[in-house]
XYZ file of N, CA and C in Angstrom:
423
model
N 160.191 106.964 14.092
C 159.553 106.679 15.362
C 160.493 107.093 16.484
N 160.741 108.332 16.654
C 161.625 108.827 17.702
C 160.869 108.880 19.025
N 161.210 107.943 19.914
C 160.535 107.893 21.202
C 161.138 108.865 22.206
N 162.226 109.511 21.837
C 162.923 110.400 22.760
C 162.070 111.521 23.311
N 161.094 111.973 22.570
C 160.254 113.064 23.037
C 158.884 112.571 23.483
N 158.762 111.291 23.689
C 157.490 110.686 24.075
C 157.100 111.117 25.486
N 155.820 111.469 25.699
C 155.393 111.971 27.006
C 155.282 110.897 28.091
N 155.274 109.621 27.725
C 155.152 108.567 28.729
C 156.430 108.531 29.552
N 156.277 108.529 30.855
C 157.427 108.744 31.739
C 158.417 107.581 31.803
N 157.993 106.365 31.493
C 158.926 105.244 31.602
C 159.826 105.091 30.380
N 159.530 105.762 29.284
C 160.369 105.671 28.087
C 161.729 106.284 28.404
N 162.763 105.468 28.240
C 164.124 105.947 28.438
C 164.534 106.140 29.886
N 163.853 105.496 30.826
C 164.228 105.703 32.236
C 165.648 105.237 32.523
N 166.131 104.307 31.734
C 167.526 103.850 31.866
C 168.352 104.270 30.656
N 167.910 105.314 29.975
C 168.552 105.753 28.743
C 170.023 106.081 28.869
N 170.451 106.518 30.034
C 171.876 106.843 30.205
C 172.759 105.602 30.081
N 172.139 104.431 30.150
C 172.881 103.160 30.024
C 172.604 102.476 28.689
N 172.107 103.227 27.712
C 171.708 102.622 26.444
C 172.866 101.922 25.737
N 174.050 102.507 25.774
C 175.187 101.880 25.088
C 175.602 100.586 25.780
N 175.583 100.566 27.101
C 175.910 99.338 27.829
C 174.879 98.248 27.530
N 173.613 98.633 27.454
C 172.560 97.677 27.105
C 172.842 97.040 25.747
N 173.267 97.847 24.778
C 173.568 97.307 23.452
C 174.701 96.301 23.499
N 175.741 96.563 24.287
C 176.852 95.613 24.422
C 176.363 94.283 24.980
N 175.519 94.338 25.995
C 174.981 93.103 26.586
C 174.129 92.366 25.561
N 173.313 93.099 24.841
C 172.444 92.492 23.839
C 173.252 91.836 22.720
N 174.264 92.525 22.232
C 175.119 91.956 21.180
C 175.838 90.703 21.687
N 176.320 90.745 22.917
C 177.037 89.593 23.481
C 176.143 88.355 23.529
N 174.843 88.557 23.676
C 173.908 87.428 23.709
C 173.436 87.049 22.311
N 172.985 88.018 21.543
C 172.324 87.707 20.274
C 173.270 87.294 19.164
N 174.473 87.835 19.130
C 175.395 87.476 18.040
C 175.739 85.984 18.060
N 176.185 85.429 19.203
C 176.542 84.002 19.176
C 175.349 83.052 19.203
N 174.205 83.473 19.724
C 173.060 82.576 19.855
C 172.158 82.609 18.629
N 172.036 83.773 17.990
C 171.118 83.904 16.857
C 171.823 84.284 15.552
N 172.442 85.446 15.512
C 172.910 86.005 14.243
C 173.915 85.106 13.527
N 175.010 84.791 14.180
C 176.050 84.000 13.508
C 175.607 82.572 13.186
N 174.981 81.851 14.125
C 174.536 80.493 13.763
C 173.508 80.464 12.634
N 172.555 81.418 12.638
C 171.559 81.421 11.567
C 172.222 81.738 10.227
N 173.192 82.648 10.236
C 173.868 83.023 8.998
C 174.792 81.907 8.501
N 175.573 81.302 9.397
C 176.593 80.334 8.996
C 176.071 78.907 8.850
N 175.133 78.513 9.684
C 174.651 77.123 9.663
C 173.173 77.076 10.027
N 172.323 77.585 9.130
C 170.903 77.730 9.460
C 170.196 76.427 9.820
N 170.529 75.331 9.161
C 169.836 74.084 9.466
C 170.293 73.492 10.796
N 171.557 73.630 11.122
C 172.042 73.188 12.432
C 171.360 73.984 13.530
N 171.268 75.308 13.342
C 170.575 76.156 14.308
C 169.113 75.715 14.435
N 168.467 75.458 13.308
C 167.061 75.060 13.319
C 166.862 73.746 14.077
N 167.750 72.775 13.857
C 167.664 71.503 14.582
C 167.745 71.727 16.087
N 168.668 72.584 16.499
C 168.847 72.855 17.935
C 167.624 73.514 18.551
N 166.851 74.224 17.746
C 165.652 74.886 18.256
C 164.385 74.058 18.034
N 164.560 72.802 17.598
C 163.447 71.867 17.530
C 162.658 71.822 16.243
N 163.178 72.460 15.190
C 162.462 72.439 13.915
C 162.642 71.096 13.218
N 161.588 70.636 12.540
C 161.704 69.496 11.630
C 162.271 70.047 10.334
N 163.236 69.375 9.778
C 163.907 69.901 8.585
C 163.421 69.200 7.329
N 163.363 69.948 6.225
C 162.946 69.340 4.959
C 164.055 68.469 4.385
N 163.644 67.510 3.597
C 164.628 66.717 2.844
C 165.013 67.518 1.604
N 166.097 67.138 0.962
C 166.569 67.855 -0.222
C 165.439 68.088 -1.223
N 164.687 67.044 -1.529
C 163.610 67.174 -2.512
C 162.506 68.102 -2.019
N 162.418 68.282 -0.708
C 161.349 69.113 -0.147
C 161.780 70.549 0.098
N 162.984 70.900 -0.270
C 163.354 72.296 -0.151
C 164.471 72.626 0.815
N 165.382 71.707 1.068
C 166.488 72.006 1.987
C 167.306 73.201 1.508
N 167.573 73.270 0.210
C 168.337 74.403 -0.319
C 167.614 75.725 -0.066
N 166.304 75.720 -0.247
C 165.525 76.927 -0.006
C 165.563 77.311 1.475
N 165.476 76.319 2.349
C 165.544 76.586 3.792
C 166.899 77.195 4.160
N 167.964 76.667 3.581
C 169.300 77.220 3.843
C 169.375 78.655 3.328
N 168.878 78.889 2.136
C 168.896 80.230 1.549
C 168.149 81.225 2.434
N 166.923 80.887 2.824
C 166.148 81.808 3.658
C 166.771 81.982 5.034
N 167.339 80.923 5.570
C 168.036 81.040 6.848
C 169.214 81.992 6.764
N 169.994 81.875 5.720
C 171.140 82.779 5.557
C 170.689 84.210 5.300
N 169.604 84.385 4.561
C 169.071 85.740 4.351
C 168.660 86.351 5.680
N 167.937 85.601 6.499
C 167.543 86.093 7.811
C 168.776 86.402 8.649
N 169.750 85.501 8.629
C 170.985 85.724 9.376
C 171.704 86.987 8.937
N 171.703 87.265 7.648
C 172.347 88.480 7.145
C 171.668 89.725 7.696
N 170.346 89.725 7.749
C 169.640 90.881 8.295
C 169.871 91.027 9.797
N 169.943 89.908 10.493
C 170.235 89.983 11.932
C 171.649 90.538 12.137
N 172.586 90.154 11.287
C 173.948 90.699 11.386
C 173.968 92.203 11.138
N 173.116 92.691 10.246
C 173.032 94.139 10.025
C 172.581 94.830 11.306
N 171.593 94.272 11.973
C 171.130 94.852 13.244
C 172.257 94.783 14.277
N 172.994 93.679 14.293
C 174.128 93.550 15.210
C 175.154 94.657 14.959
N 175.455 94.922 13.693
C 176.429 95.973 13.360
C 175.916 97.357 13.748
N 174.613 97.594 13.575
C 174.046 98.858 14.041
C 174.244 99.003 15.547
N 174.015 97.910 16.284
C 174.169 97.962 17.737
C 175.615 98.198 18.138
N 176.545 97.524 17.468
C 177.965 97.708 17.788
C 178.390 99.143 17.508
N 177.986 99.683 16.365
C 178.355 101.066 16.040
C 177.794 102.036 17.072
N 176.536 101.881 17.414
C 175.914 102.778 18.389
C 176.531 102.601 19.776
N 176.871 101.368 20.137
C 177.480 101.122 21.446
C 178.889 101.704 21.513
N 179.621 101.604 20.420
C 181.005 102.119 20.393
C 181.064 103.640 20.357
N 180.263 104.228 19.480
C 180.422 105.650 19.181
C 179.272 106.530 19.682
N 178.149 105.917 19.989
C 176.963 106.696 20.330
C 176.236 107.200 19.098
N 176.828 107.000 17.925
C 176.222 107.462 16.677
C 175.005 106.599 16.334
N 173.909 107.240 16.032
C 172.714 106.516 15.616
C 171.991 105.797 16.738
N 172.198 106.205 17.977
C 171.547 105.517 19.098
C 170.018 105.485 18.968
N 169.344 106.631 18.786
C 167.881 106.557 18.666
C 167.421 105.682 17.496
N 168.080 105.804 16.347
C 167.711 104.985 15.194
C 167.877 103.501 15.512
N 168.977 103.144 16.148
C 169.231 101.742 16.493
C 168.152 101.214 17.426
N 167.759 102.015 18.393
C 166.703 101.578 19.298
C 165.359 101.517 18.584
N 165.108 102.405 17.642
C 163.895 102.318 16.827
C 163.873 100.995 16.070
N 165.015 100.609 15.506
C 165.117 99.337 14.787
C 164.859 98.171 15.742
N 165.458 98.213 16.926
C 165.253 97.131 17.897
C 163.779 96.996 18.283
N 163.115 98.115 18.488
C 161.690 98.081 18.839
C 160.876 97.511 17.677
N 161.202 97.906 16.455
C 160.505 97.383 15.280
C 160.752 95.881 15.112
N 161.987 95.452 15.321
C 162.307 94.020 15.239
C 161.523 93.258 16.297
N 161.537 93.748 17.524
C 160.840 93.056 18.610
C 159.346 92.947 18.311
N 158.742 94.035 17.894
C 157.299 94.021 17.609
C 156.965 93.065 16.464
N 157.745 93.125 15.387
C 157.450 92.250 14.246
C 157.705 90.785 14.589
N 158.711 90.502 15.401
C 158.986 89.117 15.787
C 157.922 88.570 16.734
N 157.341 89.422 17.569
C 156.210 88.972 18.389
C 155.068 88.540 17.474
N 154.756 89.359 16.467
C 153.682 89.019 15.536
C 153.985 87.709 14.816
N 155.213 87.557 14.305
C 155.594 86.339 13.583
C 155.441 85.113 14.472
N 155.911 85.213 15.711
C 155.881 84.053 16.601
C 154.483 83.763 17.144
N 153.678 84.789 17.369
C 152.284 84.556 17.772
C 151.545 83.851 16.635
N 151.758 84.318 15.419
C 151.125 83.690 14.251
C 151.504 82.206 14.182
N 152.786 81.914 14.307
C 153.232 80.521 14.271
C 152.647 79.688 15.400
N 152.510 80.288 16.584
C 151.924 79.572 17.714
C 150.439 79.296 17.468
N 149.723 80.286 16.970
C 148.298 80.101 16.701
C 148.054 79.045 15.622
N 148.912 79.020 14.620
C 148.796 78.037 13.538
C 149.361 76.672 13.941
N 150.069 76.638 15.088
C 150.714 75.405 15.589
C 151.692 74.825 14.569
N 152.523 75.716 14.017
C 153.465 75.293 12.982
C 154.909 75.490 13.407
N 155.141 75.707 14.691
C 156.507 75.948 15.146
C 156.754 75.150 16.430
N 158.026 74.843 16.701
C 158.332 74.137 17.946
C 158.131 75.051 19.163
N 158.056 74.436 20.323
C 157.834 75.164 21.566
C 158.880 76.255 21.782
N 160.131 76.005 21.393
C 161.175 77.013 21.582
C 160.817 78.316 20.888
N 160.217 78.223 19.710
C 159.839 79.420 18.968
C 158.655 80.128 19.631
N 157.733 79.362 20.182
C 156.610 79.971 20.891
C 157.109 80.697 22.142
N 158.077 80.126 22.822
C 158.648 80.784 23.999
C 159.363 82.084 23.641
N 159.805 82.187 22.398
C 160.472 83.419 21.967
C 159.523 84.614 21.939
N 158.218 84.369 22.000
C 157.272 85.488 22.111
C 157.624 86.304 23.346
N 157.874 85.630 24.449
C 158.239 86.317 25.693
C 159.579 87.027 25.558
N 160.536 86.386 24.879
C 161.848 86.993 24.704
C 161.750 88.282 23.887
N 160.997 88.232 22.789
C 160.889 89.432 21.956
C 160.063 90.519 22.632
N 159.048 90.136 23.388
C 158.290 91.134 24.146
C 159.204 91.802 25.177
N 160.039 90.997 25.836
C 160.986 91.555 26.811
C 162.003 92.463 26.123
N 162.492 92.057 24.954
C 163.426 92.891 24.203
C 162.789 94.235 23.878
N 161.557 94.213 23.408
C 160.873 95.459 23.082
C 160.721 96.355 24.300
N 160.321 95.770 25.418
C 160.166 96.551 26.642
C 161.504 97.122 27.096
N 162.547 96.293 27.074
C 163.876 96.778 27.479
C 164.373 97.874 26.545
N 164.121 97.727 25.253
C 164.540 98.770 24.312
C 163.837 100.091 24.613
N 162.584 100.025 25.025
C 161.863 101.250 25.400
C 162.450 101.830 26.689
N 162.744 100.975 27.643
C 163.269 101.446 28.929
C 164.690 102.017 28.813
N 165.492 101.428 27.924
C 166.874 101.900 27.725
C 166.965 102.909 26.585
N 165.842 103.323 26.041
C 165.834 104.244 24.908
C 166.636 105.504 25.255
N 167.556 105.899 24.381
C 168.399 107.074 24.669
C 167.625 108.386 24.498
N 167.281 108.986 25.613
C 166.539 110.254 25.574
C 167.442 111.401 25.921
């Protein structure tokens, strides 16, 4: 999904600042999402308003899935750091960010419609939509 040759004029309007955008994004997402979800998923979940399962109800499974999600977020973080440092893989990294943003909007809308998530997660719909839009605007063309 290379948006670099996209005919829509707003794609990449701030592309010359794509590496700086990645640094800002990493500075926010690594300490707020990636590391806490990977290192202490249930503590992170409590802070975001989730009701937690008891041991018999699957606490170990919740920790496992939280750490798996955290590991994937860390992979995206490393892609961003590499692209921000070296410029290598910039379009691919932005493609990944756009895909993450779009899929997370779907996940969070689904949870909101089913009423199975705390308000903080529903508010993340706006955050992921903004991330997707910013990734398009900062797309390296």
